[in-house]
Amino acid sequence: ARNIAEGDDGAVVIDNSSAFRYEKDVPLCVPEINAEATKGSKLIANPNCTTAIGLMALWPLHKLFDLKKVIMSTYQASSGAGQPGMDELKEGTRAVLMGERDVAENKIFAHPLPFNVIPHIDKFQENGYTKEEMKVTWETRKICDLPDDFPVSCTAVRIPTYRAHSESIVVETEKPVDIAAARKALEEAPGVKLVDDPEAMQYPMPLTATGQYDVEVGRLRKNLCFENGLEFFVSGDQLLRGAALNAVLVAEAMDKNGALKPKVEA
């Protein structure tokens, strides 16, 4: 990717892997947050799907209340492991329901996924977190231009659904939380769909988030543990906002801010 982007006549590369996300000279971009970071670089990194979905809700709240701490628990679909992961879930579920097995086989996931949840995504690190969990910490800090020691903690869990990741997020803020103001900020935020009417049983779910460009946000309430605390739930299609859609939006943002203007005339 670097070789393709090198030189005045090099192509713009928006890389969807994790290879360049933590390189200081490579912007890591969610365009609704830091599109301006793409100026001056032709190699742009796309964030981890879990990070991108969560930040769509966190960023408007950070601008409003100033985040102090972030605690996230994720509920990640089988398609996060690609088509083989979805196939293993489907076949394993079928085998159990047909009485062929008491417990499904597992080759893709660390344990059988049908009728189970697995608190293990990616490799465990020395600090006890998995790499998937640390991606959320590292990438949130970089995208939001937060200090290297800004506290972000994540527990990532694989669940037996096909598509769309969900996240329960608790934040402590520097400023007092106002639920009405938070709801208004989320309603007005691009790429966010407020789904927050518990009386009508409307809240974010993978079933309704699948196939949508916008990230659903709901279950907004003051957290009972922090004086200035807010708790909410999000669901987003990780194959769109967490990957392909984000890359397309990065390219569109670069076109608008002049980052795609050629330096060498043909």
PDB file of C-alpha atoms in Angstrom:
ATOM      1  CA  ALA A   1       0.000   0.000   0.000  1.00  0.00           C
ATOM      2  CA  ARG A   2       2.810   2.414   0.818  1.00  0.00           C
ATOM      3  CA  ASN A   3       4.500   1.699  -2.506  1.00  0.00           C
ATOM      4  CA  ILE A   4       1.266   2.369  -4.393  1.00  0.00           C
ATOM      5  CA  ALA A   5       0.739   5.697  -2.598  1.00  0.00           C
ATOM      6  CA  GLU A   6       4.364   6.901  -2.814  1.00  0.00           C
ATOM      7  CA  GLY A   7       5.357   9.839  -4.996  1.00  0.00           C
ATOM      8  CA  ASP A   8       3.435  12.773  -6.407  1.00  0.00           C
ATOM      9  CA  ASP A   9       1.861  10.496  -8.998  1.00  0.00           C
ATOM     10  CA  GLY A  10       0.993   7.726  -6.527  1.00  0.00           C
ATOM     11  CA  ALA A  11      -2.587   6.597  -6.028  1.00  0.00           C
ATOM     12  CA  VAL A  12      -4.708   7.326  -2.969  1.00  0.00           C
ATOM     13  CA  VAL A  13      -5.026   4.166  -0.869  1.00  0.00           C
ATOM     14  CA  ILE A  14      -7.714   3.640   1.763  1.00  0.00           C
ATOM     15  CA  ASP A  15      -6.541   0.513   3.552  1.00  0.00           C
ATOM     16  CA  ASN A  16      -9.145  -1.621   5.335  1.00  0.00           C
ATOM     17  CA  SER A  17      -6.630  -3.818   7.141  1.00  0.00           C
ATOM     18  CA  SER A  18      -5.003  -3.154  10.501  1.00  0.00           C
ATOM     19  CA  ALA A  19      -1.538  -2.805   8.950  1.00  0.00           C
ATOM     20  CA  PHE A  20      -1.288   1.003   9.150  1.00  0.00           C
ATOM     21  CA  ARG A  21      -3.800   2.034  11.820  1.00  0.00           C
ATOM     22  CA  TYR A  22      -1.199   2.755  14.463  1.00  0.00           C
ATOM     23  CA  GLU A  23       1.449   4.338  12.222  1.00  0.00           C
ATOM     24  CA  LYS A  24       1.908   7.969  13.283  1.00  0.00           C
ATOM     25  CA  ASP A  25       2.169   9.239   9.710  1.00  0.00           C
ATOM     26  CA  VAL A  26      -1.014   7.469   8.517  1.00  0.00           C
ATOM     27  CA  PRO A  27      -4.384   9.077   9.321  1.00  0.00           C
ATOM     28  CA  LEU A  28      -6.955   6.755  10.897  1.00  0.00           C
ATOM     29  CA  CYS A  29     -10.257   8.175   9.759  1.00  0.00           C
ATOM     30  CA  VAL A  30     -13.936   8.213  10.581  1.00  0.00           C
ATOM     31  CA  PRO A  31     -14.902  11.100   8.272  1.00  0.00           C
ATOM     32  CA  GLU A  32     -17.648  12.507  10.525  1.00  0.00           C
ATOM     33  CA  ILE A  33     -14.958  12.988  13.165  1.00  0.00           C
ATOM     34  CA  ASN A  34     -11.585  13.706  11.578  1.00  0.00           C
ATOM     35  CA  ALA A  35     -11.889  14.038   7.811  1.00  0.00           C
ATOM     36  CA  GLU A  36      -9.394  16.919   7.888  1.00  0.00           C
ATOM     37  CA  ALA A  37      -6.708  14.478   9.015  1.00  0.00           C
ATOM     38  CA  THR A  38      -6.659  13.056   5.489  1.00  0.00           C
ATOM     39  CA  LYS A  39      -5.146  16.232   4.051  1.00  0.00           C
ATOM     40  CA  GLY A  40      -1.522  15.733   3.116  1.00  0.00           C
ATOM     41  CA  SER A  41      -1.650  11.932   3.068  1.00  0.00           C
ATOM     42  CA  LYS A  42      -2.480   9.528   0.282  1.00  0.00           C
ATOM     43  CA  LEU A  43      -2.467   6.475   2.535  1.00  0.00           C
ATOM     44  CA  ILE A  44      -5.464   6.399   4.881  1.00  0.00           C
ATOM     45  CA  ALA A  45      -6.321   3.653   7.371  1.00  0.00           C
ATOM     46  CA  ASN A  46      -9.876   2.440   7.906  1.00  0.00           C
ATOM     47  CA  PRO A  47     -10.644   1.708  11.592  1.00  0.00           C
ATOM     48  CA  ASN A  48     -11.699  -1.524  13.213  1.00  0.00           C
ATOM     49  CA  CYS A  49     -15.422  -2.123  12.763  1.00  0.00           C
ATOM     50  CA  THR A  50     -16.159  -2.134  16.500  1.00  0.00           C
ATOM     51  CA  THR A  51     -14.387   1.179  17.020  1.00  0.00           C
ATOM     52  CA  ALA A  52     -16.096   2.880  14.091  1.00  0.00           C
ATOM     53  CA  ILE A  53     -19.578   1.891  15.252  1.00  0.00           C
ATOM     54  CA  GLY A  54     -19.012   3.035  18.828  1.00  0.00           C
ATOM     55  CA  LEU A  55     -17.404   6.327  17.873  1.00  0.00           C
ATOM     56  CA  MET A  56     -20.409   7.393  15.826  1.00  0.00           C
ATOM     57  CA  ALA A  57     -22.251   7.753  19.143  1.00  0.00           C
ATOM     58  CA  LEU A  58     -19.320   8.724  21.342  1.00  0.00           C
ATOM     59  CA  TRP A  59     -18.094  11.672  19.275  1.00  0.00           C
ATOM     60  CA  PRO A  60     -21.246  13.850  19.513  1.00  0.00           C
ATOM     61  CA  LEU A  61     -21.351  13.171  23.252  1.00  0.00           C
ATOM     62  CA  HIS A  62     -17.670  14.008  23.646  1.00  0.00           C
ATOM     63  CA  LYS A  63     -18.213  17.370  21.964  1.00  0.00           C
ATOM     64  CA  LEU A  64     -21.119  18.041  24.313  1.00  0.00           C
ATOM     65  CA  PHE A  65     -19.912  16.750  27.682  1.00  0.00           C
ATOM     66  CA  ASP A  66     -16.127  16.064  27.340  1.00  0.00           C
ATOM     67  CA  LEU A  67     -15.456  12.385  27.866  1.00  0.00           C
ATOM     68  CA  LYS A  68     -13.413  11.375  30.894  1.00  0.00           C
ATOM     69  CA  LYS A  69     -13.665   7.556  30.745  1.00  0.00           C
ATOM     70  CA  VAL A  70     -15.189   5.024  28.341  1.00  0.00           C
ATOM     71  CA  ILE A  71     -16.240   1.476  29.262  1.00  0.00           C
ATOM     72  CA  MET A  72     -17.553  -0.689  26.430  1.00  0.00           C
ATOM     73  CA  SER A  73     -18.903  -4.216  26.156  1.00  0.00           C
ATOM     74  CA  THR A  74     -19.442  -5.533  22.636  1.00  0.00           C
ATOM     75  CA  TYR A  75     -21.768  -8.150  21.180  1.00  0.00           C
ATOM     76  CA  GLN A  76     -20.222  -9.065  17.848  1.00  0.00           C
ATOM     77  CA  ALA A  77     -21.835 -11.054  15.049  1.00  0.00           C
ATOM     78  CA  SER A  78     -20.382 -14.197  13.503  1.00  0.00           C
ATOM     79  CA  SER A  79     -19.736 -12.392  10.214  1.00  0.00           C
ATOM     80  CA  GLY A  80     -16.918 -10.564  11.963  1.00  0.00           C
ATOM     81  CA  ALA A  81     -15.029 -13.785  11.232  1.00  0.00           C
ATOM     82  CA  GLY A  82     -16.103 -13.709   7.579  1.00  0.00           C
ATOM     83  CA  GLN A  83     -18.253 -16.136   5.621  1.00  0.00           C
ATOM     84  CA  PRO A  84     -16.634 -19.155   7.311  1.00  0.00           C
ATOM     85  CA  GLY A  85     -17.822 -17.835  10.665  1.00  0.00           C
ATOM     86  CA  MET A  86     -21.383 -17.437   9.422  1.00  0.00           C
ATOM     87  CA  ASP A  87     -21.293 -20.913   7.873  1.00  0.00           C
ATOM     88  CA  GLU A  88     -20.075 -22.452  11.140  1.00  0.00           C
ATOM     89  CA  LEU A  89     -22.900 -20.775  13.062  1.00  0.00           C
ATOM     90  CA  LYS A  90     -25.526 -21.882  10.532  1.00  0.00           C
ATOM     91  CA  GLU A  91     -24.350 -25.483  10.246  1.00  0.00           C
ATOM     92  CA  GLY A  92     -23.762 -25.831  13.973  1.00  0.00           C
ATOM     93  CA  THR A  93     -27.224 -24.504  14.797  1.00  0.00           C
ATOM     94  CA  ARG A  94     -28.807 -26.859  12.255  1.00  0.00           C
ATOM     95  CA  ALA A  95     -26.912 -29.880  13.615  1.00  0.00           C
ATOM     96  CA  VAL A  96     -28.026 -29.200  17.206  1.00  0.00           C
ATOM     97  CA  LEU A  97     -31.655 -28.513  16.280  1.00  0.00           C
ATOM     98  CA  MET A  98     -31.822 -31.658  14.152  1.00  0.00           C
ATOM     99  CA  GLY A  99     -30.526 -33.714  17.053  1.00  0.00           C
ATOM    100  CA  GLU A 100     -27.334 -34.687  15.260  1.00  0.00           C
ATOM    101  CA  ARG A 101     -25.156 -33.224  18.004  1.00  0.00           C
ATOM    102  CA  ASP A 102     -25.621 -32.038  21.587  1.00  0.00           C
ATOM    103  CA  VAL A 103     -22.998 -29.343  21.098  1.00  0.00           C
ATOM    104  CA  ALA A 104     -21.942 -27.861  17.746  1.00  0.00           C
ATOM    105  CA  GLU A 105     -18.503 -28.355  16.277  1.00  0.00           C
ATOM    106  CA  ASN A 106     -16.104 -25.411  16.181  1.00  0.00           C
ATOM    107  CA  LYS A 107     -13.178 -24.749  13.865  1.00  0.00           C
ATOM    108  CA  ILE A 108     -13.437 -20.994  13.285  1.00  0.00           C
ATOM    109  CA  PHE A 109     -14.316 -19.869  16.804  1.00  0.00           C
ATOM    110  CA  ALA A 110     -12.561 -20.741  20.065  1.00  0.00           C
ATOM    111  CA  HIS A 111     -15.696 -22.554  21.258  1.00  0.00           C
ATOM    112  CA  PRO A 112     -19.029 -23.587  19.719  1.00  0.00           C
ATOM    113  CA  LEU A 113     -21.029 -20.439  18.959  1.00  0.00           C
ATOM    114  CA  PRO A 114     -24.620 -21.750  18.570  1.00  0.00           C
ATOM    115  CA  PHE A 115     -26.576 -21.239  21.819  1.00  0.00           C
ATOM    116  CA  ASN A 116     -23.473 -19.703  23.365  1.00  0.00           C
ATOM    117  CA  VAL A 117     -21.534 -16.451  23.751  1.00  0.00           C
ATOM    118  CA  ILE A 118     -17.737 -16.317  23.685  1.00  0.00           C
ATOM    119  CA  PRO A 119     -15.841 -13.545  25.547  1.00  0.00           C
ATOM    120  CA  HIS A 120     -12.802 -14.006  23.330  1.00  0.00           C
ATOM    121  CA  ILE A 121     -12.118 -12.237  20.016  1.00  0.00           C
ATOM    122  CA  ASP A 122      -8.558 -12.161  18.643  1.00  0.00           C
ATOM    123  CA  LYS A 123      -5.442 -13.014  20.653  1.00  0.00           C
ATOM    124  CA  PHE A 124      -5.010 -12.347  24.349  1.00  0.00           C
ATOM    125  CA  GLN A 125      -2.413  -9.726  25.259  1.00  0.00           C
ATOM    126  CA  GLU A 126      -0.084  -9.550  28.254  1.00  0.00           C
ATOM    127  CA  ASN A 127      -2.448  -7.161  30.069  1.00  0.00           C
ATOM    128  CA  GLY A 128      -5.316  -9.681  29.942  1.00  0.00           C
ATOM    129  CA  TYR A 129      -7.243  -7.859  27.233  1.00  0.00           C
ATOM    130  CA  THR A 130      -7.620  -9.306  23.735  1.00  0.00           C
ATOM    131  CA  LYS A 131      -6.214  -7.509  20.712  1.00  0.00           C
ATOM    132  CA  GLU A 132      -9.765  -6.765  19.542  1.00  0.00           C
ATOM    133  CA  GLU A 133     -10.408  -4.998  22.844  1.00  0.00           C
ATOM    134  CA  MET A 134      -7.161  -3.049  22.683  1.00  0.00           C
ATOM    135  CA  LYS A 135      -7.962  -1.947  19.122  1.00  0.00           C
ATOM    136  CA  VAL A 136     -10.922  -0.044  20.565  1.00  0.00           C
ATOM    137  CA  THR A 137      -8.646   1.665  23.091  1.00  0.00           C
ATOM    138  CA  TRP A 138      -5.840   2.524  20.664  1.00  0.00           C
ATOM    139  CA  GLU A 139      -8.095   3.635  17.828  1.00  0.00           C
ATOM    140  CA  THR A 140     -10.469   5.713  19.955  1.00  0.00           C
ATOM    141  CA  ARG A 141      -7.521   7.709  21.257  1.00  0.00           C
ATOM    142  CA  LYS A 142      -6.065   8.284  17.799  1.00  0.00           C
ATOM    143  CA  ILE A 143      -9.261   9.126  15.910  1.00  0.00           C
ATOM    144  CA  CYS A 144     -10.570  11.482  18.609  1.00  0.00           C
ATOM    145  CA  ASP A 145      -7.127  13.017  19.249  1.00  0.00           C
ATOM    146  CA  LEU A 146      -7.192  12.007  22.906  1.00  0.00           C
ATOM    147  CA  PRO A 147      -4.131  11.578  25.182  1.00  0.00           C
ATOM    148  CA  ASP A 148      -2.222   8.294  25.026  1.00  0.00           C
ATOM    149  CA  ASP A 149      -3.336   7.499  28.578  1.00  0.00           C
ATOM    150  CA  PHE A 150      -7.023   8.348  28.081  1.00  0.00           C
ATOM    151  CA  PRO A 151      -8.950   5.519  29.828  1.00  0.00           C
ATOM    152  CA  VAL A 152     -10.884   3.284  27.420  1.00  0.00           C
ATOM    153  CA  SER A 153     -11.752  -0.266  28.505  1.00  0.00           C
ATOM    154  CA  CYS A 154     -13.485  -2.865  26.340  1.00  0.00           C
ATOM    155  CA  THR A 155     -14.732  -6.436  26.690  1.00  0.00           C
ATOM    156  CA  ALA A 156     -15.439  -8.004  23.286  1.00  0.00           C
ATOM    157  CA  VAL A 157     -17.902 -10.899  23.044  1.00  0.00           C
ATOM    158  CA  ARG A 158     -18.881 -13.034  20.054  1.00  0.00           C
ATOM    159  CA  ILE A 159     -22.613 -13.798  19.875  1.00  0.00           C
ATOM    160  CA  PRO A 160     -24.641 -16.166  17.646  1.00  0.00           C
ATOM    161  CA  THR A 161     -26.020 -13.644  15.161  1.00  0.00           C
ATOM    162  CA  TYR A 162     -25.179 -13.258  11.484  1.00  0.00           C
ATOM    163  CA  ARG A 163     -24.639  -9.549  11.069  1.00  0.00           C
ATOM    164  CA  ALA A 164     -24.353  -6.171  12.851  1.00  0.00           C
ATOM    165  CA  HIS A 165     -22.344  -5.543  16.008  1.00  0.00           C
ATOM    166  CA  SER A 166     -23.866  -4.096  19.174  1.00  0.00           C
ATOM    167  CA  GLU A 167     -22.211  -2.327  22.083  1.00  0.00           C
ATOM    168  CA  SER A 168     -23.177  -1.336  25.600  1.00  0.00           C
ATOM    169  CA  ILE A 169     -21.262   1.833  26.437  1.00  0.00           C
ATOM    170  CA  VAL A 170     -20.805   3.650  29.740  1.00  0.00           C
ATOM    171  CA  VAL A 171     -19.049   7.005  29.841  1.00  0.00           C
ATOM    172  CA  GLU A 172     -17.954   9.296  32.611  1.00  0.00           C
ATOM    173  CA  THR A 173     -17.858  12.932  31.549  1.00  0.00           C
ATOM    174  CA  GLU A 174     -16.228  16.107  32.743  1.00  0.00           C
ATOM    175  CA  LYS A 175     -19.468  18.087  32.464  1.00  0.00           C
ATOM    176  CA  PRO A 176     -22.846  17.205  33.990  1.00  0.00           C
ATOM    177  CA  VAL A 177     -24.967  14.966  31.779  1.00  0.00           C
ATOM    178  CA  ASP A 178     -28.225  16.249  30.342  1.00  0.00           C
ATOM    179  CA  ILE A 179     -30.234  13.454  28.724  1.00  0.00           C
ATOM    180  CA  ALA A 180     -32.367  15.786  26.612  1.00  0.00           C
ATOM    181  CA  ALA A 181     -29.259  17.519  25.273  1.00  0.00           C
ATOM    182  CA  ALA A 182     -27.605  14.153  24.600  1.00  0.00           C
ATOM    183  CA  ARG A 183     -30.652  12.940  22.707  1.00  0.00           C
ATOM    184  CA  LYS A 184     -30.753  16.124  20.629  1.00  0.00           C
ATOM    185  CA  ALA A 185     -27.040  15.880  19.788  1.00  0.00           C
ATOM    186  CA  LEU A 186     -27.453  12.288  18.636  1.00  0.00           C
ATOM    187  CA  GLU A 187     -30.556  13.127  16.592  1.00  0.00           C
ATOM    188  CA  GLU A 188     -28.578  15.784  14.744  1.00  0.00           C
ATOM    189  CA  ALA A 189     -25.370  13.773  14.313  1.00  0.00           C
ATOM    190  CA  PRO A 190     -24.654  12.550  10.769  1.00  0.00           C
ATOM    191  CA  GLY A 191     -24.513   8.785  10.458  1.00  0.00           C
ATOM    192  CA  VAL A 192     -26.547   8.249  13.636  1.00  0.00           C
ATOM    193  CA  LYS A 193     -30.163   7.141  14.022  1.00  0.00           C
ATOM    194  CA  LEU A 194     -31.683   7.688  17.448  1.00  0.00           C
ATOM    195  CA  VAL A 195     -33.876   4.698  18.344  1.00  0.00           C
ATOM    196  CA  ASP A 196     -34.851   5.412  21.936  1.00  0.00           C
ATOM    197  CA  ASP A 197     -38.489   4.811  22.875  1.00  0.00           C
ATOM    198  CA  PRO A 198     -38.563   2.063  25.522  1.00  0.00           C
ATOM    199  CA  GLU A 199     -42.325   2.384  26.068  1.00  0.00           C
ATOM    200  CA  ALA A 200     -42.849   1.441  22.426  1.00  0.00           C
ATOM    201  CA  MET A 201     -40.124  -1.223  22.736  1.00  0.00           C
ATOM    202  CA  GLN A 202     -37.926   0.647  20.271  1.00  0.00           C
ATOM    203  CA  TYR A 203     -34.171   0.429  20.823  1.00  0.00           C
ATOM    204  CA  PRO A 204     -31.102  -0.563  18.802  1.00  0.00           C
ATOM    205  CA  MET A 205     -30.920  -4.192  17.672  1.00  0.00           C
ATOM    206  CA  PRO A 206     -28.834  -6.134  15.140  1.00  0.00           C
ATOM    207  CA  LEU A 207     -32.044  -7.156  13.379  1.00  0.00           C
ATOM    208  CA  THR A 208     -32.976  -3.549  12.590  1.00  0.00           C
ATOM    209  CA  ALA A 209     -29.417  -2.220  12.138  1.00  0.00           C
ATOM    210  CA  THR A 210     -28.507  -4.791   9.484  1.00  0.00           C
ATOM    211  CA  GLY A 211     -28.273  -3.202   6.047  1.00  0.00           C
ATOM    212  CA  GLN A 212     -28.495   0.350   7.384  1.00  0.00           C
ATOM    213  CA  TYR A 213     -25.876   3.006   6.740  1.00  0.00           C
ATOM    214  CA  ASP A 214     -26.621   4.754  10.045  1.00  0.00           C
ATOM    215  CA  VAL A 215     -25.668   3.436  13.477  1.00  0.00           C
ATOM    216  CA  GLU A 216     -28.618   2.992  15.820  1.00  0.00           C
ATOM    217  CA  VAL A 217     -28.271   4.539  19.291  1.00  0.00           C
ATOM    218  CA  GLY A 218     -30.712   4.210  22.188  1.00  0.00           C
ATOM    219  CA  ARG A 219     -31.349   3.163  25.810  1.00  0.00           C
ATOM    220  CA  LEU A 220     -29.968   6.544  26.897  1.00  0.00           C
ATOM    221  CA  ARG A 221     -29.942   6.981  30.664  1.00  0.00           C
ATOM    222  CA  LYS A 222     -27.859   8.467  33.437  1.00  0.00           C
ATOM    223  CA  ASN A 223     -25.420   5.923  34.791  1.00  0.00           C
ATOM    224  CA  LEU A 224     -25.866   5.079  38.470  1.00  0.00           C
ATOM    225  CA  CYS A 225     -22.158   4.584  39.211  1.00  0.00           C
ATOM    226  CA  PHE A 226     -20.695   7.907  38.094  1.00  0.00           C
ATOM    227  CA  GLU A 227     -21.794  11.371  39.186  1.00  0.00           C
ATOM    228  CA  ASN A 228     -21.446  12.551  35.596  1.00  0.00           C
ATOM    229  CA  GLY A 229     -22.225   9.305  33.808  1.00  0.00           C
ATOM    230  CA  LEU A 230     -24.176   8.282  30.727  1.00  0.00           C
ATOM    231  CA  GLU A 231     -25.088   4.794  29.518  1.00  0.00           C
ATOM    232  CA  PHE A 232     -26.453   3.739  26.132  1.00  0.00           C
ATOM    233  CA  PHE A 233     -26.626   0.940  23.564  1.00  0.00           C
ATOM    234  CA  VAL A 234     -25.638   0.962  19.898  1.00  0.00           C
ATOM    235  CA  SER A 235     -26.070  -1.396  16.941  1.00  0.00           C
ATOM    236  CA  GLY A 236     -24.423  -0.950  13.575  1.00  0.00           C
ATOM    237  CA  ASP A 237     -23.821  -2.969  10.437  1.00  0.00           C
ATOM    238  CA  GLN A 238     -20.116  -3.733  10.706  1.00  0.00           C
ATOM    239  CA  LEU A 239     -19.901  -4.622   7.017  1.00  0.00           C
ATOM    240  CA  LEU A 240     -21.015  -1.079   6.139  1.00  0.00           C
ATOM    241  CA  ARG A 241     -20.073   1.538   8.750  1.00  0.00           C
ATOM    242  CA  GLY A 242     -17.325  -0.707  10.048  1.00  0.00           C
ATOM    243  CA  ALA A 243     -15.736  -1.344   6.654  1.00  0.00           C
ATOM    244  CA  ALA A 244     -16.919  -0.605   3.109  1.00  0.00           C
ATOM    245  CA  LEU A 245     -19.173   2.382   3.791  1.00  0.00           C
ATOM    246  CA  ASN A 246     -16.588   4.113   5.957  1.00  0.00           C
ATOM    247  CA  ALA A 247     -13.975   3.720   3.210  1.00  0.00           C
ATOM    248  CA  VAL A 248     -16.308   5.235   0.613  1.00  0.00           C
ATOM    249  CA  LEU A 249     -17.170   8.129   2.940  1.00  0.00           C
ATOM    250  CA  VAL A 250     -13.457   8.745   3.523  1.00  0.00           C
ATOM    251  CA  ALA A 251     -12.933   9.020  -0.239  1.00  0.00           C
ATOM    252  CA  GLU A 252     -15.897  11.389  -0.586  1.00  0.00           C
ATOM    253  CA  ALA A 253     -14.598  13.537   2.275  1.00  0.00           C
ATOM    254  CA  MET A 254     -11.156  13.682   0.656  1.00  0.00           C
ATOM    255  CA  ASP A 255     -12.755  14.806  -2.589  1.00  0.00           C
ATOM    256  CA  LYS A 256     -14.605  17.596  -0.786  1.00  0.00           C
ATOM    257  CA  ASN A 257     -11.644  18.823   1.266  1.00  0.00           C
ATOM    258  CA  GLY A 258      -9.240  18.844  -1.664  1.00  0.00           C
ATOM    259  CA  ALA A 259      -7.118  15.919  -0.512  1.00  0.00           C
ATOM    260  CA  LEU A 260      -7.707  14.148  -3.832  1.00  0.00           C
ATOM    261  CA  LYS A 261      -6.519  17.069  -5.944  1.00  0.00           C
ATOM    262  CA  PRO A 262      -3.589  15.825  -8.078  1.00  0.00           C
ATOM    263  CA  LYS A 263      -0.195  17.361  -7.464  1.00  0.00           C
ATOM    264  CA  VAL A 264       1.087  16.433 -10.919  1.00  0.00           C
ATOM    265  CA  GLU A 265      -0.850  17.486 -13.964  1.00  0.00           C
ATOM    266  CA  ALA A 266      -1.284  14.736 -16.558  1.00  0.00           C
TER     267      ALA A 266
END
